[in-house]
């Protein structure tokens, strides 16, 4: 089986991925990254930030602030509209990365997987 990634997905995974903490993309506190494999091919897919305890603490503090603020009072659809990358009718960077690292090659639209034989 041959797996073909759309150019936009290739460009996305070619860039080192950061952590999403407190509404911003940030490097891991340690600066470390690790390679994640493409389950569909076994080859390296992308380099992602390697979170450690300090990053987890930052994320937990940010989540608590968000929960104690207006975020917890938003409806799920309101939260979805405020999520990063939404609003253009295409998956966000987060959902694209999760989908691809779970072995689903696609062209950026959930309904059109790109797998050829």
PDB file of C-alpha atoms in Angstrom:
ATOM      1  CA  UNK A   1       0.000   0.000   0.000  1.00  0.00           C
ATOM      2  CA  UNK A   2       1.241   3.476  -0.872  1.00  0.00           C
ATOM      3  CA  UNK A   3       0.283   6.362   1.373  1.00  0.00           C
ATOM      4  CA  UNK A   4       0.206   9.784  -0.227  1.00  0.00           C
ATOM      5  CA  UNK A   5      -0.008  12.926   1.857  1.00  0.00           C
ATOM      6  CA  UNK A   6      -1.386  16.137   0.444  1.00  0.00           C
ATOM      7  CA  UNK A   7       1.250  18.897   0.072  1.00  0.00           C
ATOM      8  CA  UNK A   8      -0.405  20.964   2.833  1.00  0.00           C
ATOM      9  CA  UNK A   9      -0.174  18.006   5.233  1.00  0.00           C
ATOM     10  CA  UNK A  10       3.453  17.365   4.221  1.00  0.00           C
ATOM     11  CA  UNK A  11       4.267  21.029   4.875  1.00  0.00           C
ATOM     12  CA  UNK A  12       2.474  20.868   8.219  1.00  0.00           C
ATOM     13  CA  UNK A  13       4.359  17.827   9.502  1.00  0.00           C
ATOM     14  CA  UNK A  14       7.711  19.038   8.141  1.00  0.00           C
ATOM     15  CA  UNK A  15       7.696  21.804  10.748  1.00  0.00           C
ATOM     16  CA  UNK A  16       8.604  21.009  14.351  1.00  0.00           C
ATOM     17  CA  UNK A  17       5.410  21.045  16.382  1.00  0.00           C
ATOM     18  CA  UNK A  18       5.111  22.974  19.610  1.00  0.00           C
ATOM     19  CA  UNK A  19       2.928  22.585  22.695  1.00  0.00           C
ATOM     20  CA  UNK A  20      -0.358  24.487  22.855  1.00  0.00           C
ATOM     21  CA  UNK A  21      -0.412  26.074  26.318  1.00  0.00           C
ATOM     22  CA  UNK A  22      -2.401  29.079  27.488  1.00  0.00           C
ATOM     23  CA  UNK A  23      -3.699  29.884  24.013  1.00  0.00           C
ATOM     24  CA  UNK A  24      -0.240  29.972  22.414  1.00  0.00           C
ATOM     25  CA  UNK A  25       2.089  27.594  20.603  1.00  0.00           C
ATOM     26  CA  UNK A  26       5.255  27.309  22.721  1.00  0.00           C
ATOM     27  CA  UNK A  27       8.412  25.218  22.768  1.00  0.00           C
ATOM     28  CA  UNK A  28       8.905  22.712  25.566  1.00  0.00           C
ATOM     29  CA  UNK A  29      10.645  24.287  28.566  1.00  0.00           C
ATOM     30  CA  UNK A  30      13.590  21.943  27.994  1.00  0.00           C
ATOM     31  CA  UNK A  31      13.688  22.693  24.272  1.00  0.00           C
ATOM     32  CA  UNK A  32      13.596  18.936  23.596  1.00  0.00           C
ATOM     33  CA  UNK A  33      11.690  17.346  20.719  1.00  0.00           C
ATOM     34  CA  UNK A  34      11.193  13.765  19.590  1.00  0.00           C
ATOM     35  CA  UNK A  35      10.355  12.093  16.306  1.00  0.00           C
ATOM     36  CA  UNK A  36       6.909  10.562  15.984  1.00  0.00           C
ATOM     37  CA  UNK A  37       6.366   7.841  13.396  1.00  0.00           C
ATOM     38  CA  UNK A  38       3.663   7.692  10.784  1.00  0.00           C
ATOM     39  CA  UNK A  39       1.752   4.519  11.742  1.00  0.00           C
ATOM     40  CA  UNK A  40       0.744   4.041   8.108  1.00  0.00           C
ATOM     41  CA  UNK A  41       4.362   3.811   6.900  1.00  0.00           C
ATOM     42  CA  UNK A  42       6.584   3.413   9.977  1.00  0.00           C
ATOM     43  CA  UNK A  43       8.757   6.292   8.788  1.00  0.00           C
ATOM     44  CA  UNK A  44       9.303   9.453  10.859  1.00  0.00           C
ATOM     45  CA  UNK A  45       6.372  11.797  10.409  1.00  0.00           C
ATOM     46  CA  UNK A  46       7.218  14.873  12.465  1.00  0.00           C
ATOM     47  CA  UNK A  47       9.235  16.214  15.365  1.00  0.00           C
ATOM     48  CA  UNK A  48       7.125  17.305  18.303  1.00  0.00           C
ATOM     49  CA  UNK A  49       7.871  19.122  21.534  1.00  0.00           C
ATOM     50  CA  UNK A  50       8.714  16.800  24.425  1.00  0.00           C
ATOM     51  CA  UNK A  51       6.731  18.034  27.413  1.00  0.00           C
ATOM     52  CA  UNK A  52       8.105  17.500  30.892  1.00  0.00           C
ATOM     53  CA  UNK A  53       6.812  18.251  34.402  1.00  0.00           C
ATOM     54  CA  UNK A  54       7.361  22.008  34.005  1.00  0.00           C
ATOM     55  CA  UNK A  55       5.282  22.063  30.810  1.00  0.00           C
ATOM     56  CA  UNK A  56       2.530  20.040  32.467  1.00  0.00           C
ATOM     57  CA  UNK A  57       2.449  22.482  35.382  1.00  0.00           C
ATOM     58  CA  UNK A  58       2.187  25.437  32.968  1.00  0.00           C
ATOM     59  CA  UNK A  59      -0.645  23.701  31.104  1.00  0.00           C
ATOM     60  CA  UNK A  60      -2.519  22.835  34.308  1.00  0.00           C
ATOM     61  CA  UNK A  61      -2.224  26.423  35.596  1.00  0.00           C
ATOM     62  CA  UNK A  62      -3.489  27.753  32.243  1.00  0.00           C
ATOM     63  CA  UNK A  63      -6.374  25.275  32.219  1.00  0.00           C
ATOM     64  CA  UNK A  64      -7.364  26.272  35.760  1.00  0.00           C
ATOM     65  CA  UNK A  65      -7.326  29.977  34.823  1.00  0.00           C
ATOM     66  CA  UNK A  66      -9.443  29.249  31.754  1.00  0.00           C
ATOM     67  CA  UNK A  67     -11.895  27.127  33.719  1.00  0.00           C
ATOM     68  CA  UNK A  68     -12.222  29.719  36.478  1.00  0.00           C
ATOM     69  CA  UNK A  69     -12.748  32.402  33.826  1.00  0.00           C
ATOM     70  CA  UNK A  70     -15.356  32.569  31.061  1.00  0.00           C
ATOM     71  CA  UNK A  71     -14.377  29.284  29.338  1.00  0.00           C
ATOM     72  CA  UNK A  72     -16.413  27.029  31.650  1.00  0.00           C
ATOM     73  CA  UNK A  73     -19.528  29.094  30.987  1.00  0.00           C
ATOM     74  CA  UNK A  74     -19.322  28.708  27.183  1.00  0.00           C
ATOM     75  CA  UNK A  75     -21.414  26.127  25.384  1.00  0.00           C
ATOM     76  CA  UNK A  76     -19.538  23.376  23.506  1.00  0.00           C
ATOM     77  CA  UNK A  77     -20.330  25.037  20.167  1.00  0.00           C
ATOM     78  CA  UNK A  78     -18.989  28.378  21.435  1.00  0.00           C
ATOM     79  CA  UNK A  79     -15.796  26.639  22.585  1.00  0.00           C
ATOM     80  CA  UNK A  80     -15.458  25.029  19.161  1.00  0.00           C
ATOM     81  CA  UNK A  81     -15.703  28.394  17.421  1.00  0.00           C
ATOM     82  CA  UNK A  82     -12.926  29.761  19.641  1.00  0.00           C
ATOM     83  CA  UNK A  83     -10.598  26.773  19.203  1.00  0.00           C
ATOM     84  CA  UNK A  84      -7.405  27.488  17.248  1.00  0.00           C
ATOM     85  CA  UNK A  85      -7.696  27.039  13.495  1.00  0.00           C
ATOM     86  CA  UNK A  86     -11.467  26.739  13.399  1.00  0.00           C
ATOM     87  CA  UNK A  87     -13.729  28.952  11.389  1.00  0.00           C
ATOM     88  CA  UNK A  88     -12.293  28.329   7.939  1.00  0.00           C
ATOM     89  CA  UNK A  89     -14.178  25.087   7.331  1.00  0.00           C
ATOM     90  CA  UNK A  90     -10.952  23.086   7.561  1.00  0.00           C
ATOM     91  CA  UNK A  91      -9.482  21.096  10.443  1.00  0.00           C
ATOM     92  CA  UNK A  92      -7.270  22.957  12.875  1.00  0.00           C
ATOM     93  CA  UNK A  93      -3.543  22.318  13.072  1.00  0.00           C
ATOM     94  CA  UNK A  94      -4.140  20.301  16.220  1.00  0.00           C
ATOM     95  CA  UNK A  95      -6.736  18.034  14.615  1.00  0.00           C
ATOM     96  CA  UNK A  96      -4.617  17.612  11.484  1.00  0.00           C
ATOM     97  CA  UNK A  97      -1.623  16.523  13.561  1.00  0.00           C
ATOM     98  CA  UNK A  98      -3.681  14.139  15.699  1.00  0.00           C
ATOM     99  CA  UNK A  99      -5.365  12.607  12.686  1.00  0.00           C
ATOM    100  CA  UNK A 100      -2.114  12.103  10.791  1.00  0.00           C
ATOM    101  CA  UNK A 101      -0.153  10.715  13.763  1.00  0.00           C
ATOM    102  CA  UNK A 102      -2.958   8.209  14.257  1.00  0.00           C
ATOM    103  CA  UNK A 103      -2.259   6.839  10.788  1.00  0.00           C
ATOM    104  CA  UNK A 104      -4.956   8.554   8.738  1.00  0.00           C
ATOM    105  CA  UNK A 105      -3.562  10.245   5.650  1.00  0.00           C
ATOM    106  CA  UNK A 106      -5.933  12.862   4.299  1.00  0.00           C
ATOM    107  CA  UNK A 107      -5.933  15.938   2.152  1.00  0.00           C
ATOM    108  CA  UNK A 108      -7.049  18.312   4.895  1.00  0.00           C
ATOM    109  CA  UNK A 109     -10.724  17.417   4.773  1.00  0.00           C
ATOM    110  CA  UNK A 110     -12.061  14.749   7.106  1.00  0.00           C
ATOM    111  CA  UNK A 111     -14.238  13.197   4.429  1.00  0.00           C
ATOM    112  CA  UNK A 112     -11.521  12.580   1.841  1.00  0.00           C
ATOM    113  CA  UNK A 113      -8.805  10.169   3.007  1.00  0.00           C
ATOM    114  CA  UNK A 114      -5.822   9.910   0.691  1.00  0.00           C
ATOM    115  CA  UNK A 115      -4.761   6.265   0.552  1.00  0.00           C
ATOM    116  CA  UNK A 116      -3.843   4.604  -2.724  1.00  0.00           C
ATOM    117  CA  UNK A 117      -2.984   0.999  -3.475  1.00  0.00           C
TER     118      UNK A 117
END
